[in-house]
CSV table of C-alpha atoms and ligand atoms in Angstrom, one decimal:
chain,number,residue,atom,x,y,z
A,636,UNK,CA,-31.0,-22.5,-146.9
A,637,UNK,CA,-34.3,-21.5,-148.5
A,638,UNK,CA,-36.7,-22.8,-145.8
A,639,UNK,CA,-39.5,-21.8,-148.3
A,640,UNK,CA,-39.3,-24.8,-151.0
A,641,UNK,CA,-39.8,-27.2,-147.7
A,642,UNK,CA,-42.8,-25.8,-146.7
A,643,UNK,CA,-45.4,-28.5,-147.1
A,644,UNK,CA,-49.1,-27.7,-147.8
A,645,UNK,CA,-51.6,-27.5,-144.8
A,646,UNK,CA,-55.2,-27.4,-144.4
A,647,UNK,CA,-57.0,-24.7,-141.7
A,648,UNK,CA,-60.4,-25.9,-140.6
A,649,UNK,CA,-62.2,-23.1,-137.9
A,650,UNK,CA,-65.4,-24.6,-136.1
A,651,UNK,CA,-68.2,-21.7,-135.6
A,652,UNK,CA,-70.4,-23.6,-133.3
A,653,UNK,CA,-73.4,-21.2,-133.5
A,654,UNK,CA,-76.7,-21.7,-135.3
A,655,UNK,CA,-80.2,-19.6,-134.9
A,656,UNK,CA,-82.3,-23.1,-135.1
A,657,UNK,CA,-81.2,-26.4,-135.1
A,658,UNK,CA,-82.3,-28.8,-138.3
A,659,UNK,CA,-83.8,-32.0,-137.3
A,660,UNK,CA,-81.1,-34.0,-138.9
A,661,UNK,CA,-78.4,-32.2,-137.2
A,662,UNK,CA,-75.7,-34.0,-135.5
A,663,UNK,CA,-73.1,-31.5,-136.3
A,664,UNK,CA,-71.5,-30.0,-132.9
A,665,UNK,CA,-73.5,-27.1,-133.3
A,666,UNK,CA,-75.4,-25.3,-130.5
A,667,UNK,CA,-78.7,-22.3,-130.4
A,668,UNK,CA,-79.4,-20.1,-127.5
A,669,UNK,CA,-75.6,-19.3,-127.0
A,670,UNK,CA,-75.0,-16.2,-128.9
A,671,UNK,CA,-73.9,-14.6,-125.6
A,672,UNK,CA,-70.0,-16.6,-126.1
A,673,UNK,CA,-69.5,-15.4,-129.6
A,674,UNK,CA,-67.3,-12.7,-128.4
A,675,UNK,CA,-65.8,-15.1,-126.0
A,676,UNK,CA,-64.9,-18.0,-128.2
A,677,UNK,CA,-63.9,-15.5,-130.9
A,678,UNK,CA,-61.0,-14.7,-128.3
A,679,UNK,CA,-60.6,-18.2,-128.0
A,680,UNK,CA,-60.1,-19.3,-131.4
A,681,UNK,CA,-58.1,-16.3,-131.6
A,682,UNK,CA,-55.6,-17.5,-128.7
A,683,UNK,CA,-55.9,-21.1,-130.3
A,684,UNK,CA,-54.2,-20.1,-133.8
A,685,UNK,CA,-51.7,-18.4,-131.9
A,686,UNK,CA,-50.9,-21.0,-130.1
A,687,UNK,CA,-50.4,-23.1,-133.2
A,688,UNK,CA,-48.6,-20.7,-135.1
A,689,UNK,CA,-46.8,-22.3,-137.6
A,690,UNK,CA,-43.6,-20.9,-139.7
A,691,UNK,CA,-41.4,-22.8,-140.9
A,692,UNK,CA,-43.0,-26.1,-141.7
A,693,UNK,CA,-46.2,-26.1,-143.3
A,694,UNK,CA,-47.7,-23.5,-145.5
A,695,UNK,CA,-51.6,-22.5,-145.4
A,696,UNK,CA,-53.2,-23.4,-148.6
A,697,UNK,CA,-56.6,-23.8,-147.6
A,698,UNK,CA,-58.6,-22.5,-144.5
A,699,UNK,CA,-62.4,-23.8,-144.6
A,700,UNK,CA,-64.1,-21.9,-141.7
A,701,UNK,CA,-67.7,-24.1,-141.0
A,702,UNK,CA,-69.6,-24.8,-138.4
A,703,UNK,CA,-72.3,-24.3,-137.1
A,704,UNK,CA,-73.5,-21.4,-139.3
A,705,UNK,CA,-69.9,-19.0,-139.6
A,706,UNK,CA,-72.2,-16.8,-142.0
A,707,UNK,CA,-74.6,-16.1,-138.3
A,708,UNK,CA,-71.7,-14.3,-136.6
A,709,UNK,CA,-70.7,-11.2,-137.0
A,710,UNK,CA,-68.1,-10.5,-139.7
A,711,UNK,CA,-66.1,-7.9,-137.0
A,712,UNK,CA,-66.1,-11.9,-135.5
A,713,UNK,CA,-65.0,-13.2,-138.9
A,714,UNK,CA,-62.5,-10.6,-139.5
A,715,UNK,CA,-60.6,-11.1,-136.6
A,716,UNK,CA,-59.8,-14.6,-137.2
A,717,UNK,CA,-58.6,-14.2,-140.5
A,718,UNK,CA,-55.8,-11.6,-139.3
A,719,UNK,CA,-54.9,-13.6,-137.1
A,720,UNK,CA,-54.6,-17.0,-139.2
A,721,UNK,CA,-53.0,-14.6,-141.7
A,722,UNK,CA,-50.2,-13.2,-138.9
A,723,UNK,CA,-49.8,-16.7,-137.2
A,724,UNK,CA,-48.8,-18.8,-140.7
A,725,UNK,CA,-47.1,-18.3,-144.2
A,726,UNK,CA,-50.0,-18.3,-146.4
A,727,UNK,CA,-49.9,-19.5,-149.8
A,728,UNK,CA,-51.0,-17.1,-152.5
A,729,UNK,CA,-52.9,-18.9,-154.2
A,730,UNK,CA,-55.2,-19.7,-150.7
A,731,UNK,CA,-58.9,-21.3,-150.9
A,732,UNK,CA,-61.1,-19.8,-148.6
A,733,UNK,CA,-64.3,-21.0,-147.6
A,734,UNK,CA,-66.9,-20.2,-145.5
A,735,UNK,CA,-70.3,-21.8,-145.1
A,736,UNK,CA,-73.1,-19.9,-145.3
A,737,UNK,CA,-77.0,-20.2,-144.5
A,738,UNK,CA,-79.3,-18.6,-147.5
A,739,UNK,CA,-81.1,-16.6,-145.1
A,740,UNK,CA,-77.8,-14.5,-143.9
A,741,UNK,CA,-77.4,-13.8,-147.4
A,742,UNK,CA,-77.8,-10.0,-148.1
A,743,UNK,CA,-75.5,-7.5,-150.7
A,744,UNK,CA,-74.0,-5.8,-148.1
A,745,UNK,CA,-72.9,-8.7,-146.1
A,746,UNK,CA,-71.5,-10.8,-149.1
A,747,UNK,CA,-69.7,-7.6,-150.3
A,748,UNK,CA,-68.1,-7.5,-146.3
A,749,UNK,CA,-67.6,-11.8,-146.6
A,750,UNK,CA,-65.2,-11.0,-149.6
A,751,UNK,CA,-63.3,-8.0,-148.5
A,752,UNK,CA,-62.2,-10.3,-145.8
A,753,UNK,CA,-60.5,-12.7,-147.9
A,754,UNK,CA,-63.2,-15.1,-148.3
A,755,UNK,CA,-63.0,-16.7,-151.9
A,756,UNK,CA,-65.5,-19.5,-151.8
A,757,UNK,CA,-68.9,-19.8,-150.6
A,758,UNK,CA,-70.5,-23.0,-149.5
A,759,UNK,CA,-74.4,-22.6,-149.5
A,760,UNK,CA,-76.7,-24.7,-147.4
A,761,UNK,CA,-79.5,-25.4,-149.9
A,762,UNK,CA,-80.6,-28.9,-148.8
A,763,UNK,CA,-83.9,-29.2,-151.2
A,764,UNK,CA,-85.8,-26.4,-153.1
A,765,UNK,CA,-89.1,-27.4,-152.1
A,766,UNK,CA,-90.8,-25.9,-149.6
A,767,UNK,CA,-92.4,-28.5,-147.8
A,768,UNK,CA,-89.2,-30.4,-148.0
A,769,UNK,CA,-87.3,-27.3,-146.3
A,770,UNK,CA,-89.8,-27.2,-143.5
A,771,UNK,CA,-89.9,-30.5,-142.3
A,772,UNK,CA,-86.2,-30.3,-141.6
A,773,UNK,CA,-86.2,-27.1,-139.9
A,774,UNK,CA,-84.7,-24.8,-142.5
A,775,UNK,CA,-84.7,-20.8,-142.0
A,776,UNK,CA,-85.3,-20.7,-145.4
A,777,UNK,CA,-87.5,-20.8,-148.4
A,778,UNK,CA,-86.5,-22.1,-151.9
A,779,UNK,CA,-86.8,-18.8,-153.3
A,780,UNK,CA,-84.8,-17.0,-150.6
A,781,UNK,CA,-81.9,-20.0,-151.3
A,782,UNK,CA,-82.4,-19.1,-155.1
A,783,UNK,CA,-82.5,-15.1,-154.2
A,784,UNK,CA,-79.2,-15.9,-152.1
A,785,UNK,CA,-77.5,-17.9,-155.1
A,786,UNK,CA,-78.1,-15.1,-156.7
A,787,UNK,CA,-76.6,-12.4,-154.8
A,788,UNK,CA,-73.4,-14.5,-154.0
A,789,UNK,CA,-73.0,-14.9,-157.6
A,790,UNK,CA,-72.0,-11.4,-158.1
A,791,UNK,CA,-69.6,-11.3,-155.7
A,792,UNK,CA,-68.0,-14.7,-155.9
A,793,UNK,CA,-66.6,-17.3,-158.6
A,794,UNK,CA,-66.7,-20.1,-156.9
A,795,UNK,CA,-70.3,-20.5,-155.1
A,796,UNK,CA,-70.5,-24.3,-153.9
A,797,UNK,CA,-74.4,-25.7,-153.4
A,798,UNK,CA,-75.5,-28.6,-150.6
A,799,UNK,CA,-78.2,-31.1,-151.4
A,800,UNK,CA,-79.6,-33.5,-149.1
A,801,UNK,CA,-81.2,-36.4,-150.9
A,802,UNK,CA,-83.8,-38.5,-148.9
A,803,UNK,CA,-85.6,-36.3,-147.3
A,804,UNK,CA,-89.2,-36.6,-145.2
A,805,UNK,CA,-91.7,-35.6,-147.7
A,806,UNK,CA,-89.4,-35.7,-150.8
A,807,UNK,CA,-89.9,-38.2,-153.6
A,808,UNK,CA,-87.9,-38.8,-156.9
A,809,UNK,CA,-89.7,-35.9,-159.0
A,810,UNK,CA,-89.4,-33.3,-156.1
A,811,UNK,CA,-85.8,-34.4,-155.9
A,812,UNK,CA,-84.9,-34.1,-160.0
A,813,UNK,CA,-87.0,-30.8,-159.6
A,814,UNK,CA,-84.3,-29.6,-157.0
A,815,UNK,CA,-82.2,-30.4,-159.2
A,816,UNK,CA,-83.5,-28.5,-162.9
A,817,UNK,CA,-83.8,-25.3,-160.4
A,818,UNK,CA,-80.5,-25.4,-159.4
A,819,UNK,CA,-78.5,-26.9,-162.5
A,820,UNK,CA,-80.5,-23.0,-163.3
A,821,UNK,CA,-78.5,-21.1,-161.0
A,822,UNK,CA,-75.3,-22.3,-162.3
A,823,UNK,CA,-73.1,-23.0,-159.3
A,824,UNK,CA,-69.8,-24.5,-159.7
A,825,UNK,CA,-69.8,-26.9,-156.8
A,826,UNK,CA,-72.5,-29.0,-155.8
A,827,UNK,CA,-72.6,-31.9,-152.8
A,828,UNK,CA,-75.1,-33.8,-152.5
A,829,UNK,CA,-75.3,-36.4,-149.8
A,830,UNK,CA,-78.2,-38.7,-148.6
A,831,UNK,CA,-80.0,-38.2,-145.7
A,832,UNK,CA,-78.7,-39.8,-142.7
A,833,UNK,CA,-80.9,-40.4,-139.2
A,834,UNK,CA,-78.3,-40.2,-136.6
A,835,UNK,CA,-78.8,-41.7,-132.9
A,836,UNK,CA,-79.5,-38.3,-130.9
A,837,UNK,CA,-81.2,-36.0,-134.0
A,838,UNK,CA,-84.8,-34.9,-133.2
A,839,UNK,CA,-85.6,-36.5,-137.1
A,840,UNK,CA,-84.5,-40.1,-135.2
A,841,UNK,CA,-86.6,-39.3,-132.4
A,842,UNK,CA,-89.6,-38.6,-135.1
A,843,UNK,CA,-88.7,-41.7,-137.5
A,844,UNK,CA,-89.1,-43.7,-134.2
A,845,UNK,CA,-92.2,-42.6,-133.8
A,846,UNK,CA,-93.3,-42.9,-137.3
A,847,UNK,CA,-94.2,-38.9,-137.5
A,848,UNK,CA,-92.2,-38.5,-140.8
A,849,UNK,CA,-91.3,-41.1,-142.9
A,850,UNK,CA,-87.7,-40.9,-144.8
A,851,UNK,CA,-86.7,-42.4,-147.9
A,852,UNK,CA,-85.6,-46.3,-148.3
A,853,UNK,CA,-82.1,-47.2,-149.7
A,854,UNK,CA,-83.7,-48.1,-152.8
A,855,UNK,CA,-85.2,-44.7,-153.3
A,856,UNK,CA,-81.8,-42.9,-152.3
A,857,UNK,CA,-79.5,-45.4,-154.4
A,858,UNK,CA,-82.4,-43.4,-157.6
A,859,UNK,CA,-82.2,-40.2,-156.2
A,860,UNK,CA,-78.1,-40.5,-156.8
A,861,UNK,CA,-78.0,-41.9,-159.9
A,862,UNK,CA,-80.6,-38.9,-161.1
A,863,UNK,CA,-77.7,-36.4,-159.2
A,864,UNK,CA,-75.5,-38.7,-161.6
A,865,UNK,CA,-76.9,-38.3,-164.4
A,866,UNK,CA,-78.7,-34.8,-164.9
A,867,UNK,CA,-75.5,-33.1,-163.5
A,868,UNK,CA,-73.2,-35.0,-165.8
A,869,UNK,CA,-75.1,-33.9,-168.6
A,870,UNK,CA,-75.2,-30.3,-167.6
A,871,UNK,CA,-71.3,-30.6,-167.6
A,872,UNK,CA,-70.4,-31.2,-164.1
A,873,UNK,CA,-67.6,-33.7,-163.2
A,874,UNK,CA,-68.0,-36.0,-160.3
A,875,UNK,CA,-64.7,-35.9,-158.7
A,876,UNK,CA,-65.8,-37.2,-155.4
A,877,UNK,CA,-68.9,-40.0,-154.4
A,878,UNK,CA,-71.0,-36.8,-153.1
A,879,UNK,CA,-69.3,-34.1,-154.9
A,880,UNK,CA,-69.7,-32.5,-158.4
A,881,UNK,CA,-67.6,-29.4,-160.1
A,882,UNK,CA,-67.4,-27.5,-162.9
A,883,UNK,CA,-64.6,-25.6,-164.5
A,884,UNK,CA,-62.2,-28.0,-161.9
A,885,UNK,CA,-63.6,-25.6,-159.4
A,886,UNK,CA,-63.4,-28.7,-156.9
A,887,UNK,CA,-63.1,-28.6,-152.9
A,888,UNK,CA,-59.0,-28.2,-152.4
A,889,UNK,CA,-59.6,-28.1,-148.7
A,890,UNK,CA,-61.9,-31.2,-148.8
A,891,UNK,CA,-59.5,-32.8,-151.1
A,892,UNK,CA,-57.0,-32.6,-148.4
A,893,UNK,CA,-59.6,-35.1,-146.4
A,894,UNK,CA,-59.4,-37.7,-149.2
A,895,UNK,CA,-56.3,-37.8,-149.6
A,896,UNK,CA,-54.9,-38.2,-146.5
A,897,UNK,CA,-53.0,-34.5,-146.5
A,898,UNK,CA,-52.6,-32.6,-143.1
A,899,UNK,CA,-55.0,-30.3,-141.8
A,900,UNK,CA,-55.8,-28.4,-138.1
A,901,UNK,CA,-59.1,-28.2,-136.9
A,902,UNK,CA,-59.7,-25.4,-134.5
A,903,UNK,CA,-62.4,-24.6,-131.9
A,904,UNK,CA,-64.6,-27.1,-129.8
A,905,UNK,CA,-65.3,-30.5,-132.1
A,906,UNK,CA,-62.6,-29.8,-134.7
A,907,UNK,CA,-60.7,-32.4,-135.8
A,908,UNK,CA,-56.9,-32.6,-137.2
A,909,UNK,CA,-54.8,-35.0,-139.2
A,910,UNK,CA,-51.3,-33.8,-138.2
A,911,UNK,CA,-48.2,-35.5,-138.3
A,912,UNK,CA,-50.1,-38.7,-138.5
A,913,UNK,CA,-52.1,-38.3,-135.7
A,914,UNK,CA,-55.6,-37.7,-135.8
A,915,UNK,CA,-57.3,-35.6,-132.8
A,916,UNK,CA,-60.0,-33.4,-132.1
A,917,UNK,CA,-60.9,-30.7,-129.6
A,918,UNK,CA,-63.3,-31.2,-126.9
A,919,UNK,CA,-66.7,-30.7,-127.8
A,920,UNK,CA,-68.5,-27.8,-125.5
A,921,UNK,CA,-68.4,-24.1,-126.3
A,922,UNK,CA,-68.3,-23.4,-122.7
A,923,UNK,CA,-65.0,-26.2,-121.5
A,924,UNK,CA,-63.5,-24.8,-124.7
A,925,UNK,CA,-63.7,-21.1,-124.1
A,926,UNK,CA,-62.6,-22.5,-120.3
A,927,UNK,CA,-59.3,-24.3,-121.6
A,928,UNK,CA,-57.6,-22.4,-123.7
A,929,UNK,CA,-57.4,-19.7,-121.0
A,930,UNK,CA,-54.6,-22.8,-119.8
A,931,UNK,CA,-53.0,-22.6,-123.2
A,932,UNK,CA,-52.7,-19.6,-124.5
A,933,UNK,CA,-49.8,-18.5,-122.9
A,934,UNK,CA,-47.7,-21.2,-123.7
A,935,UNK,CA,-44.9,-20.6,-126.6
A,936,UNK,CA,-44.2,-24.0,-127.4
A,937,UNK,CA,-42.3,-24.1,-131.1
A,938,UNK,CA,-42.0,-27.6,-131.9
A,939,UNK,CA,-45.5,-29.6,-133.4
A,940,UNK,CA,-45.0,-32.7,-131.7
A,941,UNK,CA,-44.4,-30.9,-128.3
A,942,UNK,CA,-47.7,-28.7,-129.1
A,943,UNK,CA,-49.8,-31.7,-129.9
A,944,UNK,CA,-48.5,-33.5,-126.6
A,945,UNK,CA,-48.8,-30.2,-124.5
A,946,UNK,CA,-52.5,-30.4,-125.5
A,947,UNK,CA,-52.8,-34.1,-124.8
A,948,UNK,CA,-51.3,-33.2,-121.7
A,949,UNK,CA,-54.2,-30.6,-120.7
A,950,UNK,CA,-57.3,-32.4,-121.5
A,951,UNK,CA,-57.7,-30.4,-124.5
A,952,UNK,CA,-58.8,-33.6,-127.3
A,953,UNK,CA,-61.5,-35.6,-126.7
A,954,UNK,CA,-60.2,-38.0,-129.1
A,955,UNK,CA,-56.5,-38.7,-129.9
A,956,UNK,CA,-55.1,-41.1,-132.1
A,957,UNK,CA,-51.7,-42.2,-133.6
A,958,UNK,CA,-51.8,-43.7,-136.9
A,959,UNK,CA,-49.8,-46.7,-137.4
A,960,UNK,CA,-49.6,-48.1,-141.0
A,961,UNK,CA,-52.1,-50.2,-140.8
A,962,UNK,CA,-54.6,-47.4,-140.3
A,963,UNK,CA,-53.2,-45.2,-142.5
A,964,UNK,CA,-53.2,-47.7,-145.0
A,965,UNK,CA,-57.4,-48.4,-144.8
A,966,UNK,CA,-57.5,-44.5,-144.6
A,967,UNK,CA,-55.7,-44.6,-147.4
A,968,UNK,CA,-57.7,-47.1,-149.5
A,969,UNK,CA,-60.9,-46.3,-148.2
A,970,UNK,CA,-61.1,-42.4,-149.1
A,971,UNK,CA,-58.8,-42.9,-152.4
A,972,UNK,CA,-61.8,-44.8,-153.5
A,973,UNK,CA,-64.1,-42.1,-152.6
A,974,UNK,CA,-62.4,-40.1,-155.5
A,975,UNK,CA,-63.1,-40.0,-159.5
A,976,UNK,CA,-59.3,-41.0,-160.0
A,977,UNK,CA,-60.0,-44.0,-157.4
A,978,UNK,CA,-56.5,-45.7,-156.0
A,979,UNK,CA,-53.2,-44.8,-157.2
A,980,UNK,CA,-51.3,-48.1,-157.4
A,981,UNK,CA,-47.7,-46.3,-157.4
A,982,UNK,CA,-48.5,-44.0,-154.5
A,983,UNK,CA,-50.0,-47.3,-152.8
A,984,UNK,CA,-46.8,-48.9,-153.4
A,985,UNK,CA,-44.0,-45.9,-152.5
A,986,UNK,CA,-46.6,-45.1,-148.9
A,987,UNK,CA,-47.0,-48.8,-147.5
A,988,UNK,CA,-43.8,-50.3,-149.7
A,989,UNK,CA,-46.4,-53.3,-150.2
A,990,UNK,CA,-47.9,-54.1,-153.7
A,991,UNK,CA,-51.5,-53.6,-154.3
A,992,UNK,CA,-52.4,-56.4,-156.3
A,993,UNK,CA,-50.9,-58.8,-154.6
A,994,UNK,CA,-52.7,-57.8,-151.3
A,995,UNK,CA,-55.9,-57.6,-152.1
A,996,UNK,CA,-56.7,-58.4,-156.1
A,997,UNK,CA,-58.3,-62.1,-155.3
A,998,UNK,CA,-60.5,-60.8,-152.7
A,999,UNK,CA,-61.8,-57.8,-155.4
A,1000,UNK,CA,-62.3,-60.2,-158.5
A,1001,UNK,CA,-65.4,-60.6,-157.9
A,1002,UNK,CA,-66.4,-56.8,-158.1
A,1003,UNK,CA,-64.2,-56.4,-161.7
A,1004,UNK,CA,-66.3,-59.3,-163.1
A,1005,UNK,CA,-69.5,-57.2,-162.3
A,1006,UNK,CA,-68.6,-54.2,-163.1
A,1007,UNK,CA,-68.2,-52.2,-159.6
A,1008,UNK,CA,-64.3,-52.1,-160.2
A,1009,UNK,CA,-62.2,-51.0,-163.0
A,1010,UNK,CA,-58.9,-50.4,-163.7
A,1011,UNK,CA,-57.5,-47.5,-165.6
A,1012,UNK,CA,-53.8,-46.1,-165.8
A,1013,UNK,CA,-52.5,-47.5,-163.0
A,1014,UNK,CA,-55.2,-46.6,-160.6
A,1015,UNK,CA,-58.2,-48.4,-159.6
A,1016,UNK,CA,-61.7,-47.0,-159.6
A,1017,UNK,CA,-65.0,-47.6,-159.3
A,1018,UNK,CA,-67.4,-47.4,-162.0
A,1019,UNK,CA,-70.6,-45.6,-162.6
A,1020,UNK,CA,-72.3,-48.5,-161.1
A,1021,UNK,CA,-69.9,-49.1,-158.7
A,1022,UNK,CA,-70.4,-46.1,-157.0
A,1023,UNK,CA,-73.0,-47.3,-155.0
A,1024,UNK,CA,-71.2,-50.0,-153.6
A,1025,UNK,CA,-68.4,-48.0,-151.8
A,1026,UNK,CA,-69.0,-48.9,-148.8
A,1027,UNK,CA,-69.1,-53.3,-149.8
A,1028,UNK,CA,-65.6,-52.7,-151.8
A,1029,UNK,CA,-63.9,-51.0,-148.7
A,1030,UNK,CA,-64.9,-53.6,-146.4
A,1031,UNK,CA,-62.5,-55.8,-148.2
A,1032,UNK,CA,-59.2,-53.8,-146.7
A,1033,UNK,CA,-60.0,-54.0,-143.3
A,1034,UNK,CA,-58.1,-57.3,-142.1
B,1628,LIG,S1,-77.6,-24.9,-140.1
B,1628,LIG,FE1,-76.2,-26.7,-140.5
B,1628,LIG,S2,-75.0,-26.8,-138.6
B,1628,LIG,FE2,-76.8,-25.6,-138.1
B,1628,LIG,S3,-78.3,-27.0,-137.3
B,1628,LIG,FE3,-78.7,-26.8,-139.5
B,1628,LIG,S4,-77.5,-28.5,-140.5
B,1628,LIG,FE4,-76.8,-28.2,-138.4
């Protein structure tokens, strides 16, 4: 039996924990001052994709290695955990491989290194290109040195993907659309742009508590995205995703595998996995990390199941979760809606063998009449408009 035409798709995500300053937004499991593990938890992440090796099943289409800042690290560091991914799993041949990288790493030689590796697909930290805006939050960098970086990864790379952050301390709606005319200049063919969010434990909530920097209101943000709306629509880039815009289709496959509810691995400390529909992630600290999988690695456990319970077993997720289909089902709705394409009806229907309409179209009428919902070929979407009331339409599948 050809084993090959089984092989399902599968999503690689590698955590590089490591940053050289930490932004005051920052909740991301991300640590400074600890540059002394790298070669350590290289091993580690080493001895964890061997551990998972995988076959038979699943294929590797997509490894997204983030962090953290992976573009800090040394790409001998880098290097190493590509051969391994690439001797541990079948690997498809038409792989996406993306790496995040901070503008001030960005040099020729490095980005020339970056893609003899394998990577294919930058992901570029911009956050604003102001200045003031950059400093507030703690950046490394200056607008120009993002713009210089842009640049350079340009020549070495067709798919260079941009971040925004939208709501920043000290930004207002004409610094934003400025951000915006510079980079619709550079040309990238990715862009996400989220809005700024103060999480509990960030040194930005700590200053918005005490009223040191002020951030913007819901009212301003809910602007600042129709702006991203509509200047990047005009300059021919397709909003496939709430936050995310693309040109060419150049969109995120490996984030795509997020929204739709596809399996993925996440590997190193914080990493989290939807595998055989159970969602887990590692424990969080560099340190218990590097600690455990000196427990794992010698273990030759075949079977995925057995793996993910052997790892249950040993303390090695801080959360585990099994999804029944009542989860998978708001998963389901809840990200699908996320997406330009919005809910597919027939998918709905063949997943949860239950019929959408009759489920849940009394409790959305409402949002059809005022135009927040449409429906189009079989799937339903949210409009324009709509878009900005993700978060009120979802809360109509939870039970
Ligand atoms: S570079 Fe990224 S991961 Fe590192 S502190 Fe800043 S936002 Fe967090």
């Amino acid at each position: 039996m050809d084993t090959k035409l089984e092989q399902k798709p599968l999503g690689l995500y590698i955590h590089i924990p490591f940053c050289h300053t930490k932004c005051t937004y920052c909740d991301f499991n991300t640590y400074t001052g600890l540059e002394n593990l790298i070669d350590d938890f290289t091993e580690s992440i080493c001895n964890e994709i061997e551990f998972w090796s995988i076959t038979d099943k699943y294929r590797i289409n997509s490894i997204f290695i983030g962090g953290g800042t992976p573009s800090y690290i040394d790409v001998e560091n880098l290097e190493k955990i590509i051969n391994k991914i690439n001797s541990n799993f079948k690997i498809s041949k038409e792989i996406e491989i993306t790496m995040e990288i901070n503008p001030e790493d960005v040099t020729d030689k490095k980005a020339l290194l970056w893609k003899n590796i394998g990577i294919n697909r930058c992901s570029v930290g911009i956050q604003s290109l102001n200045d003031d805006e950059l400093k507030i939050i703690n950046r490394r960098h200056t607008a120009n040195k993002a713009i210089n970086s842009i640049n350079i990864l340009k020549k070495y790379f067709k798919n260079v993907s941009i971040d925004l952050i939208y709501g920043l301390p000290k930004q207002n709606l004409k610094s934003y659309v400025d951000t915006l005319e510079k980079i619709i200049k550079i040309n990238p063919t990715h862009i996400s742009a989220y809005s700024l969010q103060v999480e509990k434990g960030t040194y930005l909530n700590e200053q918005v508590f005490k009223n040191e920097v002020v951030v913007a209101t819901d009212d301003i943000s809910a602007e600042m995205y129709k702006k991203t709306q509509n200047i990047l629509k005009k300059n021919n880039y397709k909003n496939y995703e709430i936050s995310n815009w693309s040109k060419n289709g150049l969109l995120s496959e490996h984030n795509m595998k997020y929204w739709k509810l596809e399996p993925y691995i996440g590997i190193g400390p914080g990493a989290h996995s939807y595998l055989e529909k159970k969602r887990f992630s590692v424990i969080k600290s560099p340190k218990k990390y590097i600690q455990s999988i000196k427990k794992i690695k010698k273990n030759k456990i075949i079977n995925i199941e057995e793996k993910i319970r052997f790892l249950k077993k040993n303390t090695f997720f801080e959360i585990y979760e099994e999804h029944n289909s009542k989860n998978e089902k708001l998963e389901f709705l809840m990200l699908s809606l996320r997406l330009e394409q919005g809910i597919d009806i027939k998918d709905f229907k063949q997943r949860f063998s239950q019929d959408f309409d009759e489920l849940y179209l009394n409790k959305l009428k409402h949002y059809f009449k005022n135009n927040i919902l449409e429906k189009n070929n079989g799937f339903y979407k949210l409009t324009k408009k709509g878009k900005l009331f993700a978060n009120e339409v979802a809360n109509n599948f939870v039970d």
